[in-house]
Each structure stands twice: as structure tokens, then as C-alpha cells.
PDB file of C-alpha atoms in Angstrom:
ATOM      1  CA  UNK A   1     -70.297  32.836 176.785  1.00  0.00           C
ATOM      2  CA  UNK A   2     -67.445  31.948 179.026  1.00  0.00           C
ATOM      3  CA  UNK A   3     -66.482  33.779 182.550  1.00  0.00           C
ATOM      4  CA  UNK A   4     -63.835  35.522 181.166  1.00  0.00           C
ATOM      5  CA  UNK A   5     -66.131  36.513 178.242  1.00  0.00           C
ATOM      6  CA  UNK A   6     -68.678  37.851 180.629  1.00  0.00           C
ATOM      7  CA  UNK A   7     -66.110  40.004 182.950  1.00  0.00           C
ATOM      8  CA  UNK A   8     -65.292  42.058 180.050  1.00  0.00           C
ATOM      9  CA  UNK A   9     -69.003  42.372 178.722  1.00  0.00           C
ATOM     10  CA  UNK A  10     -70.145  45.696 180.184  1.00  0.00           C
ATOM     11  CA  UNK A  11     -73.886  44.505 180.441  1.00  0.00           C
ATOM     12  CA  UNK A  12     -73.064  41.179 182.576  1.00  0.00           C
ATOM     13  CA  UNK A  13     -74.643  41.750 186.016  1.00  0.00           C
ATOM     14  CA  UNK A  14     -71.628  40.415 187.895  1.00  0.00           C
ATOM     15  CA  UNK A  15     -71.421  43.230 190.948  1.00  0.00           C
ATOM     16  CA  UNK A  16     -73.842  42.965 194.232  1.00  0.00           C
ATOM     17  CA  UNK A  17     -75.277  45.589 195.577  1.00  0.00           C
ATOM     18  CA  UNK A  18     -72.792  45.985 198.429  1.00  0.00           C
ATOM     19  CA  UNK A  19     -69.759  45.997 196.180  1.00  0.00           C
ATOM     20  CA  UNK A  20     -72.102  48.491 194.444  1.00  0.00           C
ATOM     21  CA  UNK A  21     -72.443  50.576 197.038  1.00  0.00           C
ATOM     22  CA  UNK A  22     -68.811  50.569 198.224  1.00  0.00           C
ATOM     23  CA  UNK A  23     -67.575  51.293 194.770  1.00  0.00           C
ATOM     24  CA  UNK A  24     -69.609  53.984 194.002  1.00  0.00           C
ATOM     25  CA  UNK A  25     -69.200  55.835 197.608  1.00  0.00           C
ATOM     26  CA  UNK A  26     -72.373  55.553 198.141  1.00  0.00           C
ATOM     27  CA  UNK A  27     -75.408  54.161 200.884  1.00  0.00           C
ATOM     28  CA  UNK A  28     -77.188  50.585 199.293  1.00  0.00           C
ATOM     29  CA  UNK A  29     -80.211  53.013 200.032  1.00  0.00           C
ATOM     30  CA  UNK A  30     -79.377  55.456 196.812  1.00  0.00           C
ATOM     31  CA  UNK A  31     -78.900  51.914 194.459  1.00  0.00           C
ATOM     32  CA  UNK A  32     -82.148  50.640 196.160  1.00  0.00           C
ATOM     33  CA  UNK A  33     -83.680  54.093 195.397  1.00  0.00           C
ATOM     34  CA  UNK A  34     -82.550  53.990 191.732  1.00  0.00           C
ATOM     35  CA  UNK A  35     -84.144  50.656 191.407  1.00  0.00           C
ATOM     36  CA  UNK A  36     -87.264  51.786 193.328  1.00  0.00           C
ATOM     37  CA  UNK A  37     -87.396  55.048 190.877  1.00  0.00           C
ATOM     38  CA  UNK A  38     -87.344  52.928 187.530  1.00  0.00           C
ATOM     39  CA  UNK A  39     -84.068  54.521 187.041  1.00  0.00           C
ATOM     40  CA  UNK A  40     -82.098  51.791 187.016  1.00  0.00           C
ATOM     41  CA  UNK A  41     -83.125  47.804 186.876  1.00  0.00           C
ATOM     42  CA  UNK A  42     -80.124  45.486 188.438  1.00  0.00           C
ATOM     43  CA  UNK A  43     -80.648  41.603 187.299  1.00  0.00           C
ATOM     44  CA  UNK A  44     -82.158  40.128 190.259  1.00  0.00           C
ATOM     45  CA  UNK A  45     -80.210  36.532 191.288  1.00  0.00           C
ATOM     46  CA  UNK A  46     -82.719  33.327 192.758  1.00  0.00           C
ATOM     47  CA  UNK A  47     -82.546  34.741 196.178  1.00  0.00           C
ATOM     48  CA  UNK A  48     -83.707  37.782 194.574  1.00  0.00           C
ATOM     49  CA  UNK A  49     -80.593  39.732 195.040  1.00  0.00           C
ATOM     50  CA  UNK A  50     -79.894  43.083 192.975  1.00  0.00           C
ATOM     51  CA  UNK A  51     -76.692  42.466 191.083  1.00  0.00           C
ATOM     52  CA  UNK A  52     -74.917  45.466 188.789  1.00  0.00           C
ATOM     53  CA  UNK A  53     -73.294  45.331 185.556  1.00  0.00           C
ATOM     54  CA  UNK A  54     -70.153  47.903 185.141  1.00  0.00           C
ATOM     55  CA  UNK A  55     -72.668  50.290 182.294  1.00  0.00           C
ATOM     56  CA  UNK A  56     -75.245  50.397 185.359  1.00  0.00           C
ATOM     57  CA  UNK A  57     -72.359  51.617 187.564  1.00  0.00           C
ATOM     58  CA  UNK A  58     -71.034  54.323 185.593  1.00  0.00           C
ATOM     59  CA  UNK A  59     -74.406  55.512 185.480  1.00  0.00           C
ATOM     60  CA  UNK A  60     -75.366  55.321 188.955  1.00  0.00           C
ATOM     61  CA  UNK A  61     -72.148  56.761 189.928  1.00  0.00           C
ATOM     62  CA  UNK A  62     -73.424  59.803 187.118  1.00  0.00           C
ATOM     63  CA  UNK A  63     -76.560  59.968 188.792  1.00  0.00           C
ATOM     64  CA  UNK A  64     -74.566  60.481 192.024  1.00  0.00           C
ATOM     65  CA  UNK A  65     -72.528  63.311 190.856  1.00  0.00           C
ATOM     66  CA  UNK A  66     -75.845  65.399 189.292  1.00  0.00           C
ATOM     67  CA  UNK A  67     -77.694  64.747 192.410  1.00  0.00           C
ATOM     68  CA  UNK A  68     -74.718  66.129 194.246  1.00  0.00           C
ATOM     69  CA  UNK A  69     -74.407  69.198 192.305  1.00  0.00           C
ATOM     70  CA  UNK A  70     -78.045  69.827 193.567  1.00  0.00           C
ATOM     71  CA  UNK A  71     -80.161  68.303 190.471  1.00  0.00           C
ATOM     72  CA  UNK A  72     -83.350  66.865 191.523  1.00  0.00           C
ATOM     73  CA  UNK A  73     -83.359  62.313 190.858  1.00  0.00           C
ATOM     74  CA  UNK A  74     -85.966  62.926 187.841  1.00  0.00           C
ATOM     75  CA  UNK A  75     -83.873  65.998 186.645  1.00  0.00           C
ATOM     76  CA  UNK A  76     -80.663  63.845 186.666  1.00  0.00           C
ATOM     77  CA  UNK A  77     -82.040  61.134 185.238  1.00  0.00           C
ATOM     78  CA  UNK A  78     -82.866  63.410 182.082  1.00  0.00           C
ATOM     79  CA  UNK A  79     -79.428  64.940 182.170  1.00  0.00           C
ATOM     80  CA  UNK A  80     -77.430  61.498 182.122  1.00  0.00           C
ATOM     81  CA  UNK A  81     -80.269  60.351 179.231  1.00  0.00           C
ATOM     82  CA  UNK A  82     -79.630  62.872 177.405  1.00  0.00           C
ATOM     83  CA  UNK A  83     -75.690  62.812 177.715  1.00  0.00           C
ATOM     84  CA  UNK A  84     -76.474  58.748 176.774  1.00  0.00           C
ATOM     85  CA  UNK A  85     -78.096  59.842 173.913  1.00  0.00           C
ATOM     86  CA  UNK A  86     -75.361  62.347 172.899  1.00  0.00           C
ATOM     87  CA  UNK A  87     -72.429  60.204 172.980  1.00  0.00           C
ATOM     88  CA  UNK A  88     -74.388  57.449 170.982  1.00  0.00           C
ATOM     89  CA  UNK A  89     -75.121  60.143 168.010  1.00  0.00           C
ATOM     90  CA  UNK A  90     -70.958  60.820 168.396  1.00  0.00           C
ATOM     91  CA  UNK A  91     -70.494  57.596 167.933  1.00  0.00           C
ATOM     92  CA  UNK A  92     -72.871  56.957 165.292  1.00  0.00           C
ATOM     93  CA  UNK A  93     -71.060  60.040 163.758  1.00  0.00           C
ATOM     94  CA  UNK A  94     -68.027  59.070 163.831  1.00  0.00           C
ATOM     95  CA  UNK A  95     -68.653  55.607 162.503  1.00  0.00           C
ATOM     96  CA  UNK A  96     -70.712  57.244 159.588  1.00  0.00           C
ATOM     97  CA  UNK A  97     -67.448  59.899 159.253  1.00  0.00           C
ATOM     98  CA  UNK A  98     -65.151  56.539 159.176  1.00  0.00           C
ATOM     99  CA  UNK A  99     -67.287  54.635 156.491  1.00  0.00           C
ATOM    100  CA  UNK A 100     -67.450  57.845 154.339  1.00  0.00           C
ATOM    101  CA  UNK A 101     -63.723  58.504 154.401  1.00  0.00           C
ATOM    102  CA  UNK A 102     -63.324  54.322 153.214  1.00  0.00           C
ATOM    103  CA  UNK A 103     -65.964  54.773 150.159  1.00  0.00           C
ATOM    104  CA  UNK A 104     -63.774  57.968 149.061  1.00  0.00           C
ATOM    105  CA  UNK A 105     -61.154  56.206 149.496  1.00  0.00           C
ATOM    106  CA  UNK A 106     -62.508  52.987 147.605  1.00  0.00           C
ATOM    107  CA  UNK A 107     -64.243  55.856 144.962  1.00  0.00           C
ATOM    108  CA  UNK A 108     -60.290  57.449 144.438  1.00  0.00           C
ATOM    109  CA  UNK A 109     -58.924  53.946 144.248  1.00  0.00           C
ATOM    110  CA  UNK A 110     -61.658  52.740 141.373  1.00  0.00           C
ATOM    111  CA  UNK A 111     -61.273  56.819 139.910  1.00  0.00           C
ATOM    112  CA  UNK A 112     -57.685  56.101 139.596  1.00  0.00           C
ATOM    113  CA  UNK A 113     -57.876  52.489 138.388  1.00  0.00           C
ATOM    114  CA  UNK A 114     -60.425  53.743 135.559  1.00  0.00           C
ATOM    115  CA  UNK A 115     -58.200  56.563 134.778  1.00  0.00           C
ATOM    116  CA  UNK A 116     -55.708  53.964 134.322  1.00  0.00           C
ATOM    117  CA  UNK A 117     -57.499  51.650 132.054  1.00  0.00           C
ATOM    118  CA  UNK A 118     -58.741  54.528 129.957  1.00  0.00           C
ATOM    119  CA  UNK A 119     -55.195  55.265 129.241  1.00  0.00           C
ATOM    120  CA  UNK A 120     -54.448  51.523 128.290  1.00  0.00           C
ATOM    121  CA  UNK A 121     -57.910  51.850 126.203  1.00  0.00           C
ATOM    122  CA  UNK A 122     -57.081  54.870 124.382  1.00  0.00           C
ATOM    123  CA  UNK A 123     -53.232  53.228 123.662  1.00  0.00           C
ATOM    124  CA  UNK A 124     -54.780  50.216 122.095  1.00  0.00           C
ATOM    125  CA  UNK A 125     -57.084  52.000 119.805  1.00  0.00           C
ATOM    126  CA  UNK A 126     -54.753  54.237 118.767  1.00  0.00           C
ATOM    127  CA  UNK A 127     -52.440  50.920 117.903  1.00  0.00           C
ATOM    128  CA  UNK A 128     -55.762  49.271 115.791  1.00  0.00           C
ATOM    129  CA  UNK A 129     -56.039  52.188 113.851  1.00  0.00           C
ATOM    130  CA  UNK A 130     -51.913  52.251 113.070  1.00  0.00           C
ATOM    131  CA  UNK A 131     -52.897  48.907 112.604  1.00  0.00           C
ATOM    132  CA  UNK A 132     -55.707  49.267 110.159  1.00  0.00           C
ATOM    133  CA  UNK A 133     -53.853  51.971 108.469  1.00  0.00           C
ATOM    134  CA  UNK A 134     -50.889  49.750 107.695  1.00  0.00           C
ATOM    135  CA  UNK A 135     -53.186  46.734 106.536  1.00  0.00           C
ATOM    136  CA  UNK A 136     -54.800  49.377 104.229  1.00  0.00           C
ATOM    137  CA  UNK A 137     -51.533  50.785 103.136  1.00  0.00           C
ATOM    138  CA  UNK A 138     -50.573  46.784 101.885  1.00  0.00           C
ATOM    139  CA  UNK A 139     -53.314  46.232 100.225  1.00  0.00           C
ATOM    140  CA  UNK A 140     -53.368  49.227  97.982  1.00  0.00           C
ATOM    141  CA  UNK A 141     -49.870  48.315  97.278  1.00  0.00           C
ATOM    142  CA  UNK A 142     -48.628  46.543  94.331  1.00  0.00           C
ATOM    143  CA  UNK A 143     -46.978  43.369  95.136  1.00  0.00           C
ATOM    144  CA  UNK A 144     -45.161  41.368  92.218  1.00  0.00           C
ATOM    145  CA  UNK A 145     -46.117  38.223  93.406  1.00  0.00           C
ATOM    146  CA  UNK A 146     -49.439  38.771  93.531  1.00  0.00           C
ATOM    147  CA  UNK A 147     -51.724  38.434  90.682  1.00  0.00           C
ATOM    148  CA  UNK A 148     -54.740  41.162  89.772  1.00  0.00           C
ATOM    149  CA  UNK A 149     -58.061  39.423  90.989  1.00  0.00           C
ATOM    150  CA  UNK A 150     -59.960  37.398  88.525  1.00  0.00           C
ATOM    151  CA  UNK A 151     -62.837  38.820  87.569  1.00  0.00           C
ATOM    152  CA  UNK A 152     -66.170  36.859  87.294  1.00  0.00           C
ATOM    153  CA  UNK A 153     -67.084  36.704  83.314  1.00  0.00           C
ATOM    154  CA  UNK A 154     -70.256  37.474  82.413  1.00  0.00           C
ATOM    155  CA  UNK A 155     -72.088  35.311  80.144  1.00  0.00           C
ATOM    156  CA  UNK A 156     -73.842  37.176  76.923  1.00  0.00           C
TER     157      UNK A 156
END
């Protein structure tokens, strides 16, 4: 993946904890106590250095604003995995309310198209049995030129 590729992937661990912390308003102590809790798990560099990818962030920064509004940590962390959970199932939604709308569409378009060729179907048959009619019509006519069949003699 290049740099550029990695700035705009949400998971890349590009942000250290003091960015972080300056960020998000808040102390490195609350990041190091999200890491501490199992809440949250930074990538950890050589040195052993907690760095943050932009998903972790918004979360953190989530965390922040339940634990502000007086939610215990454990309590918030439910709250923002639930919420996680919630806006996954809307997307999943959505995506399944998208693919549904393009296989009615696709159903109409091959509805339409048989609809179509049933038309064209019933058109031709209706011109092979004109068709047949005429051919029938010809041969129970009498032509002048043409001579009554010979007829196969039977021997006595």
C-alpha cells in the first residue's frame, strides 16, 4: 500500500498518542486507560509506542462524550458497541435495499424483454399458419400446367 493509500485507510495506525490526546481534548491518561481497559488496542511502534488509527479516534472521542454525560467506562463501552453494531446492520440494510431495487430492476428489464419476444413469437406463428394456409390453399388448387399424379399400377 502506498503513504497516500494508507492516510486515507481509516484502520492505518498513523496518529501518536499525543496527537491523540490533543485531538480528542483529552489527558494521554484516558487513551492509556482505554488501552489498559481492553477497550481500545492502538498498534504499538518498535519503541513500543501506542499509535491511533482515525476509526480508533472517533471512538475514543465517543467514549469521551458517554463518559461525560455520566456513563460509567464499561457502560459506554456497551453503548458505542452497540451504536457500532447498529450502523453496520444500516448499512448492511441499505446495501441489501440497493441490490434488491437492481434485481427488480434487472427482473422488469428481462419481464419486459420477454413480453417483447412473446409478441414477436406470437407474430411469427400467426405468419406460419397464413403461411401454411396459403401452401394448402395451392395445392388443392387446380393448376393447368400441372399434371394429376401418376398412380402406381397394380399388377393382377
Amino acid at each position: 500500500m502506498t503513504t497516500a493509500g494508507r492516510l486515507d485507510d481509516e484502520d492505518y495506525p498513523a496518529i501518536t498518542m499525543g496527537q491523540a490526546a490533543e485531538l480528542l481534548g483529552v489527558q494521554p491518561a484516558f487513551l492509556r486507560s482505554l488501552d489498559t481497559g481492553g477497550v481500545l488496542h492502538p498498534a504499538r511502534t518498535g519503541g513500543g509506542h501506542r499509535r491511533y488509527s482515525r476509526r480508533q479516534l472517533r471512538r475514543a472521542a465517543r467514549l469521551r462524550e458517554l463518559v461525560d454525560e455520566g456513563h460509567p467506562l464499561a457502560a459506554a463501552q456497551r453503548i458505542a458497541a452497540l451504536e457500532e453494531e447498529l450502523s453496520l446492520s444500516d448499512d448492511r440494510l441499505r446495501a441489501t435495499a440497493a441490490d434488491l431495487d437492481r434485481r427488480t430492476d434487472e427482473r422488469d428489464t428481462a419481464r419486459a424483454d420477454l413480453d417483447r419476444r412473446s409478441g414477436e413469437l406470437a407474430a411469427a406463428q400467426h405468419a406460419l399458419e397464413t403461411a401454411r394456409g396459403r401452401i394448402a390453399e395451392l395445392d388443392r388448387a387446380p393448376r393447368p400446367d400441372r399434371r394429376p399424379p401418376v398412380r402406381a399400377r397394380r399388377d393382377r
